[in-house]
Amino acid sequence: MLQNEFIAVAIDQAYQRRQQDAEGEFYRQIARQSPRNNFENTTQGFYVATAGGELLLFNNNRDPQKLRDLLRKKLAEFKRSAAASATVGALEAGKLDARFNPRPPEGGLVVRVRAKVLDGYEPTDDAFKAIFQSALSRDNLWISKAEHEAMLRGSIPDALQRRIAQFHLVDNTRGEPPMWTPEEVRHLAMRLEGGQIRGSVRMETEDGKRGFEAEMFGEFEAEGATIRRWDLVVRGEFWGDGPFTRGAPAGRFPLAIAFSLADGSDAADAIPPQASRGWPQGYLR
Amino acid sequence: MHRAAVHTQLFLLTALSILLHSGTAASAEPLARDEFVRLRELLQPAENELWRMIPWRLSVLEGQQAAARQHKPIFIWAMDGHPLGCT
């Protein structure tokens, strides 16, 4: 149904509810008609709207069967309505709000980052818990042109190492994770050696309630002035969780994080890194 | 074993454990290449996941433009954190 009958859009609404351009205005026009009409707070949920901006459905129920039933009902209503045959002009993008339209660094690299808890959960009959427990997360790492060039010369710049450790060696398998502060990165060493990436890392909060100790291994290949392959796996023991990632296994548990170059074949390759939200310059510094 | 000896052994084990975990270096086992290969494969998404077969757009405005052209309703999945990525 979503493949053929709807135009499917997926967004991090933290951008659209704030951005001052046509994209943000159209989103807020729709969301304003829902109970999520206070743009100081989250507006997350599922929306169905017409091209003219009329809200047909708002729902925040994640039960797939309930959502499917609601979509079927609203689709039938839409097809019977005048909106289905109405001529509506396509909105122009106009001037973009630069704060909320970050682009990957020109000449740099986009790297897919995926994390998975390998073991440690108690068995559960709860379907939603089971989904989180087996989840494979996804984020993107951005590498600048200067960092790309430095790796071609055989070194991993400190800023890139810090970015990887602080923002990408996190347990984001159950929701938005707390990132690491610079002080929480207790040990960090990454190096390139003959086509391999090796390293180790240790993070821990001041109170010791959350941490990650891990080893790294990876392989990279360059072709001329471009890195063609950059595969890295970080595997270690994680402990603790955050306000939006509750339900971690008790004690220390194995966590693996895999990095691989994005090639643009996946829609998610275009999503800015989670840690760059509203702060792309800070993320890349 | 004598109780004092057990206590001494426990003390030494505890002290060793504290030393191992309080250093500045990571203490995880080195990652061998075969484990790297196994985990790299394990952490790939399945090609046949239904939600990945949906042609998601990342812009509401692009959705509006397509909906206007194709006379279809727009479905927006709006989350804190991107639904296709880190949520």
Coordinates of C-alpha atoms in Angstrom, one line a residue:
Chain A
M1 CA 0.0 0.0 0.0
L2 CA 2.8 2.5 0.9
Q3 CA 4.7 1.4 -2.2
N4 CA 1.9 2.2 -4.6
E5 CA -1.0 4.1 -3.1
F6 CA 0.7 6.7 -1.1
I7 CA 3.7 9.1 -1.5
A8 CA 5.8 7.9 1.4
V9 CA 8.0 10.4 3.3
A10 CA 10.2 9.7 6.3
I11 CA 11.6 12.7 8.3
D12 CA 13.3 13.6 11.5
Q13 CA 10.6 16.2 12.5
A14 CA 13.1 18.0 14.7
Y15 CA 14.2 19.7 11.5
Q16 CA 10.8 20.4 9.8
R17 CA 9.1 21.8 12.9
R18 CA 11.8 24.5 13.1
Q19 CA 13.1 25.2 9.7
Q20 CA 12.0 28.5 8.1
D21 CA 11.5 27.6 4.5
A22 CA 8.9 26.1 2.2
E23 CA 9.7 22.5 3.5
G24 CA 9.1 23.6 7.1
E25 CA 6.1 25.7 6.3
F26 CA 4.3 22.9 4.5
Y27 CA 5.1 20.4 7.3
R28 CA 3.8 22.7 10.0
Q29 CA 0.7 23.4 7.9
I30 CA -0.1 19.7 8.1
A31 CA 1.0 19.2 11.7
R32 CA -0.9 22.3 13.0
Q33 CA -4.2 20.4 12.2
S34 CA -3.2 17.6 14.5
P35 CA -2.9 17.3 18.3
R36 CA 0.9 17.8 17.8
N37 CA 0.5 21.5 17.0
N38 CA 3.0 22.9 19.6
F39 CA 6.2 23.3 17.6
E40 CA 8.3 23.8 20.7
N41 CA 7.7 20.1 21.4
T42 CA 8.0 16.9 19.4
T43 CA 5.5 16.4 16.6
Q44 CA 6.4 12.8 16.0
G45 CA 3.8 10.4 14.6
F46 CA 2.2 9.3 11.4
Y47 CA 0.4 11.8 9.2
V48 CA -1.7 11.4 6.0
A49 CA -2.4 14.6 4.1
T50 CA -3.4 15.8 0.7
A51 CA -1.1 17.6 -1.7
G52 CA -3.0 20.7 -0.8
G53 CA -2.0 20.4 2.8
E54 CA -5.2 19.1 4.3
L55 CA -4.6 16.6 7.2
L56 CA -6.6 13.4 6.7
L57 CA -5.0 11.4 9.6
F58 CA -2.7 11.7 12.6
N59 CA -1.8 8.7 14.6
N60 CA 1.1 7.7 16.8
N61 CA 0.1 4.0 17.3
R62 CA 3.0 1.7 16.3
D63 CA 0.9 -1.4 16.0
P64 CA 1.3 -2.3 12.4
Q65 CA -2.1 -3.9 12.0
K66 CA -3.9 -0.9 13.5
L67 CA -1.9 1.5 11.3
R68 CA -2.6 -0.6 8.2
D69 CA -6.4 -0.6 8.9
L70 CA -6.3 3.2 9.4
L71 CA -4.4 3.7 6.2
R72 CA -6.9 1.5 4.2
K73 CA -9.8 3.5 5.6
K74 CA -8.2 6.9 4.9
L75 CA -7.2 5.8 1.4
A76 CA -10.7 4.8 0.6
E77 CA -12.0 8.1 1.9
F78 CA -9.4 10.0 -0.1
K79 CA -10.3 8.2 -3.3
R80 CA -14.0 9.2 -2.9
S81 CA -13.1 12.8 -2.1
A82 CA -12.7 15.8 -4.4
A83 CA -9.1 16.0 -3.4
A84 CA -8.3 12.8 -5.4
S85 CA -9.0 14.6 -8.7
A86 CA -8.2 18.2 -7.7
T87 CA -5.5 20.0 -9.5
V88 CA -2.9 21.2 -7.0
G89 CA 0.3 23.0 -7.9
A90 CA 3.6 21.7 -6.9
L91 CA 5.2 23.9 -4.2
E92 CA 8.5 25.6 -5.0
A93 CA 11.4 25.0 -2.6
G94 CA 12.5 28.6 -2.7
K95 CA 15.4 29.7 -0.4
L96 CA 16.4 26.9 1.9
D97 CA 17.0 27.4 5.7
A98 CA 20.7 26.5 5.8
R99 CA 20.6 25.5 9.4
F100 CA 18.4 22.6 8.6
N101 CA 19.7 21.6 5.2
P102 CA 23.2 20.3 5.9
R103 CA 25.0 18.6 3.0
P104 CA 27.8 16.1 3.2
P105 CA 31.3 17.7 2.9
E106 CA 32.3 18.2 -0.7
G107 CA 35.2 15.9 -1.5
G108 CA 34.6 14.0 1.7
L109 CA 33.1 10.6 2.5
V110 CA 29.8 9.4 3.8
V111 CA 30.1 6.2 5.8
R112 CA 27.2 4.0 6.9
V113 CA 27.3 3.1 10.6
R114 CA 25.3 0.2 12.0
A115 CA 25.2 -1.1 15.5
K116 CA 23.8 -4.3 17.1
V117 CA 23.7 -5.8 20.6
L118 CA 25.1 -9.3 20.2
D119 CA 23.8 -10.9 23.4
G120 CA 22.7 -10.3 27.0
Y121 CA 19.0 -9.7 26.8
E122 CA 16.6 -11.7 28.9
P123 CA 14.1 -13.6 26.7
T124 CA 10.9 -11.7 26.2
D125 CA 7.4 -12.4 24.9
D126 CA 6.8 -8.7 24.3
A127 CA 6.8 -8.1 20.6
F128 CA 8.0 -4.5 20.8
K129 CA 10.8 -5.4 23.2
A130 CA 11.8 -8.2 20.8
I131 CA 12.1 -5.8 17.9
F132 CA 14.4 -3.5 19.9
Q133 CA 16.4 -6.4 21.2
S134 CA 17.2 -7.6 17.7
A135 CA 17.5 -4.2 16.1
L136 CA 20.2 -3.1 13.7
S137 CA 20.6 0.7 14.0
R138 CA 21.7 3.0 11.2
D139 CA 23.5 6.4 11.2
N140 CA 26.0 8.1 8.9
L141 CA 29.5 9.3 9.6
W142 CA 30.7 12.3 7.6
I143 CA 34.3 12.7 6.8
S144 CA 35.7 16.0 5.5
K145 CA 37.8 16.4 2.4
A146 CA 40.9 17.2 4.5
E147 CA 40.4 14.1 6.5
H148 CA 39.8 12.0 3.4
E149 CA 43.1 13.3 2.0
A150 CA 44.9 12.7 5.3
M151 CA 43.8 9.0 5.2
L152 CA 45.1 8.7 1.7
R153 CA 48.5 9.8 3.1
G154 CA 48.2 7.1 5.8
S155 CA 46.9 8.8 8.9
I156 CA 43.6 9.2 10.7
P157 CA 43.3 12.8 11.9
D158 CA 42.6 13.3 15.6
A159 CA 39.4 15.2 14.9
L160 CA 38.0 12.2 12.9
Q161 CA 39.0 9.8 15.6
R162 CA 37.2 11.9 18.2
R163 CA 34.1 12.2 16.0
I164 CA 33.9 8.5 15.5
A165 CA 34.4 7.8 19.3
Q166 CA 32.1 10.6 20.6
F167 CA 29.2 10.3 18.2
H168 CA 29.3 6.9 16.5
L169 CA 30.5 4.4 19.2
V170 CA 27.1 4.5 20.9
D171 CA 24.3 2.1 21.5
N172 CA 21.6 3.5 19.4
T173 CA 19.7 0.3 18.9
R174 CA 16.8 1.2 21.2
G175 CA 16.4 4.9 20.4
E176 CA 18.3 8.2 20.5
P177 CA 21.4 7.6 22.5
P178 CA 23.4 9.9 24.7
M179 CA 26.7 10.8 22.9
W180 CA 30.0 10.9 24.7
T181 CA 31.6 14.1 26.0
P182 CA 35.3 14.7 25.2
E183 CA 36.1 13.9 28.9
E184 CA 34.3 10.6 28.7
V185 CA 36.6 9.3 26.0
R186 CA 39.3 7.9 28.3
H187 CA 41.3 6.1 25.7
L188 CA 41.3 6.4 21.9
A189 CA 43.9 5.0 19.4
M190 CA 43.3 4.4 15.7
R191 CA 45.9 3.8 13.0
L192 CA 46.2 2.8 9.4
E193 CA 48.7 0.0 8.6
G194 CA 49.2 -1.5 5.2
G195 CA 45.6 -1.4 4.2
Q196 CA 44.3 -2.2 7.7
I197 CA 42.6 -0.1 10.3
R198 CA 43.4 -1.0 13.9
G199 CA 42.6 0.6 17.2
S200 CA 41.0 0.5 20.6
V201 CA 38.8 2.7 22.6
R202 CA 37.4 3.1 26.1
M203 CA 34.6 5.5 27.1
E204 CA 33.1 5.9 30.6
T205 CA 30.9 8.4 32.2
E206 CA 32.1 10.1 35.4
D207 CA 29.7 8.0 37.6
G208 CA 30.7 4.8 35.8
K209 CA 27.1 3.9 34.9
R210 CA 27.7 3.9 31.2
G211 CA 30.7 2.9 29.2
F212 CA 32.2 1.1 26.2
E213 CA 35.5 -0.8 25.9
A214 CA 36.2 -2.0 22.4
E215 CA 38.7 -3.1 19.9
M216 CA 38.7 -2.2 16.2
F217 CA 39.7 -3.9 13.0
G218 CA 39.1 -2.7 9.5
E219 CA 40.3 -2.7 5.9
F220 CA 40.6 0.1 3.4
E221 CA 41.5 0.5 -0.2
A222 CA 42.4 3.6 -2.2
E223 CA 42.2 4.2 -5.9
G224 CA 44.0 7.3 -7.0
A225 CA 42.8 10.3 -5.0
T226 CA 39.8 8.4 -3.6
I227 CA 39.2 5.9 -0.9
R228 CA 37.1 3.1 -2.5
R229 CA 36.7 0.9 0.6
W230 CA 36.6 1.7 4.2
D231 CA 35.2 -1.2 6.3
L232 CA 35.6 -1.0 10.0
V233 CA 34.2 -3.1 12.8
V234 CA 34.3 -2.1 16.5
R235 CA 33.4 -4.8 19.0
G236 CA 33.5 -4.7 22.7
E237 CA 31.6 -4.5 26.0
F238 CA 29.0 -1.8 26.6
W239 CA 27.2 -1.1 29.8
G240 CA 24.4 1.3 30.8
D241 CA 21.8 3.1 28.8
G242 CA 20.3 6.6 28.4
P243 CA 16.9 8.4 28.8
F244 CA 15.8 7.3 25.4
T245 CA 17.5 4.0 25.2
R246 CA 16.1 2.3 28.3
G247 CA 16.0 -1.5 28.5
A248 CA 19.7 -2.3 27.9
P249 CA 20.9 -5.8 29.0
A250 CA 22.0 -5.8 32.6
G251 CA 25.7 -5.3 33.3
R252 CA 28.2 -5.5 30.5
F253 CA 27.0 -6.8 27.1
P254 CA 28.6 -7.3 23.7
L255 CA 28.0 -4.5 21.2
A256 CA 29.3 -4.4 17.6
I257 CA 29.4 -1.4 15.3
A258 CA 30.2 -1.7 11.6
F259 CA 31.3 1.1 9.2
S260 CA 31.2 0.9 5.5
L261 CA 31.3 3.5 2.7
A262 CA 27.9 4.7 1.5
D263 CA 27.4 4.6 -2.3
G264 CA 24.1 6.5 -2.5
S265 CA 22.1 3.3 -3.3
D266 CA 20.2 3.5 0.0
A267 CA 17.8 6.5 0.7
A268 CA 19.3 6.6 4.2
D269 CA 22.7 7.5 2.8
A270 CA 21.4 11.1 2.4
I271 CA 20.5 11.5 6.1
P272 CA 22.8 13.8 8.1
P273 CA 24.5 12.3 11.1
Q274 CA 22.4 12.2 14.2
A275 CA 25.0 14.2 16.1
S276 CA 25.0 17.0 13.5
R277 CA 21.4 17.9 14.1
G278 CA 21.3 21.7 14.3
W279 CA 25.1 21.7 14.7
P280 CA 26.8 20.6 11.5
Q281 CA 29.9 22.8 12.0
G282 CA 30.4 21.5 15.5
Y283 CA 30.0 17.9 14.3
L284 CA 32.7 18.4 11.6
R285 CA 35.2 20.5 13.6
Chain B
M1 CA 40.6 -24.3 51.7
H2 CA 41.2 -22.2 54.8
R3 CA 38.8 -19.2 55.2
A4 CA 41.7 -16.7 55.3
A5 CA 43.2 -18.1 52.1
V6 CA 39.8 -17.8 50.4
H7 CA 39.5 -14.2 51.5
T8 CA 43.0 -13.4 50.3
Q9 CA 42.2 -15.1 46.9
L10 CA 39.0 -13.1 46.6
F11 CA 40.8 -9.9 47.5
L12 CA 43.5 -10.5 44.9
L13 CA 40.9 -11.3 42.2
T14 CA 38.9 -8.2 43.1
A15 CA 42.1 -6.1 43.1
L16 CA 43.1 -7.6 39.7
S17 CA 39.7 -6.9 38.3
I18 CA 39.8 -3.3 39.5
L19 CA 43.2 -2.8 38.0
L20 CA 42.1 -4.3 34.7
H21 CA 39.1 -2.0 34.4
S22 CA 40.6 1.2 35.7
G23 CA 43.5 1.7 33.3
T24 CA 43.4 4.1 30.5
A25 CA 43.6 1.6 27.7
A26 CA 40.7 -0.6 26.4
S27 CA 40.8 -4.1 27.7
A28 CA 38.6 -5.9 25.2
E29 CA 40.0 -8.9 23.3
P30 CA 41.8 -8.0 20.1
L31 CA 39.5 -8.3 17.0
A32 CA 40.8 -10.9 14.6
R33 CA 40.1 -10.6 10.8
D34 CA 37.8 -13.6 10.7
E35 CA 35.7 -12.1 13.5
F36 CA 35.7 -8.8 11.6
V37 CA 34.4 -10.5 8.4
R38 CA 31.7 -12.4 10.4
L39 CA 30.5 -9.2 12.2
R40 CA 30.6 -7.1 9.0
E41 CA 28.2 -9.6 7.4
L42 CA 26.0 -9.9 10.5
L43 CA 25.5 -6.1 10.6
Q44 CA 24.1 -5.8 7.1
P45 CA 20.4 -5.3 6.8
A46 CA 18.3 -8.0 5.2
E47 CA 17.5 -7.2 1.6
N48 CA 13.9 -8.4 1.9
E49 CA 12.8 -6.2 4.8
L50 CA 9.4 -4.8 3.7
W51 CA 9.9 -1.3 5.0
R52 CA 13.1 -1.0 2.9
M53 CA 11.2 -1.7 -0.2
I54 CA 9.1 1.4 0.1
P55 CA 10.4 4.3 -2.0
W56 CA 10.8 6.7 0.9
R57 CA 11.3 10.4 0.2
L58 CA 13.3 12.4 2.7
S59 CA 11.6 15.8 2.0
V60 CA 8.0 16.7 2.7
L61 CA 8.1 19.2 -0.1
E62 CA 9.3 16.5 -2.6
G63 CA 6.4 14.4 -1.3
Q64 CA 4.0 17.3 -2.0
Q65 CA 5.3 17.7 -5.5
A66 CA 4.9 14.0 -6.2
A67 CA 1.5 13.8 -4.6
A68 CA 0.3 16.8 -6.7
R69 CA 1.5 15.1 -9.9
Q70 CA 0.2 11.6 -9.1
H71 CA -3.0 12.5 -7.3
K72 CA -2.0 10.4 -4.3
P73 CA -2.1 11.2 -0.6
I74 CA 1.1 11.8 1.3
F75 CA 2.1 9.5 4.2
I76 CA 4.6 11.1 6.6
W77 CA 6.5 9.1 9.1
A78 CA 7.8 11.8 11.4
M79 CA 10.1 10.8 14.4
D80 CA 12.6 12.2 16.8
G81 CA 15.7 11.1 15.0
H82 CA 15.3 9.9 11.5
P83 CA 13.1 6.9 11.0
L84 CA 15.4 5.4 8.3
G85 CA 18.4 6.0 10.5
C86 CA 19.2 6.6 14.1
T87 CA 15.9 6.8 16.0

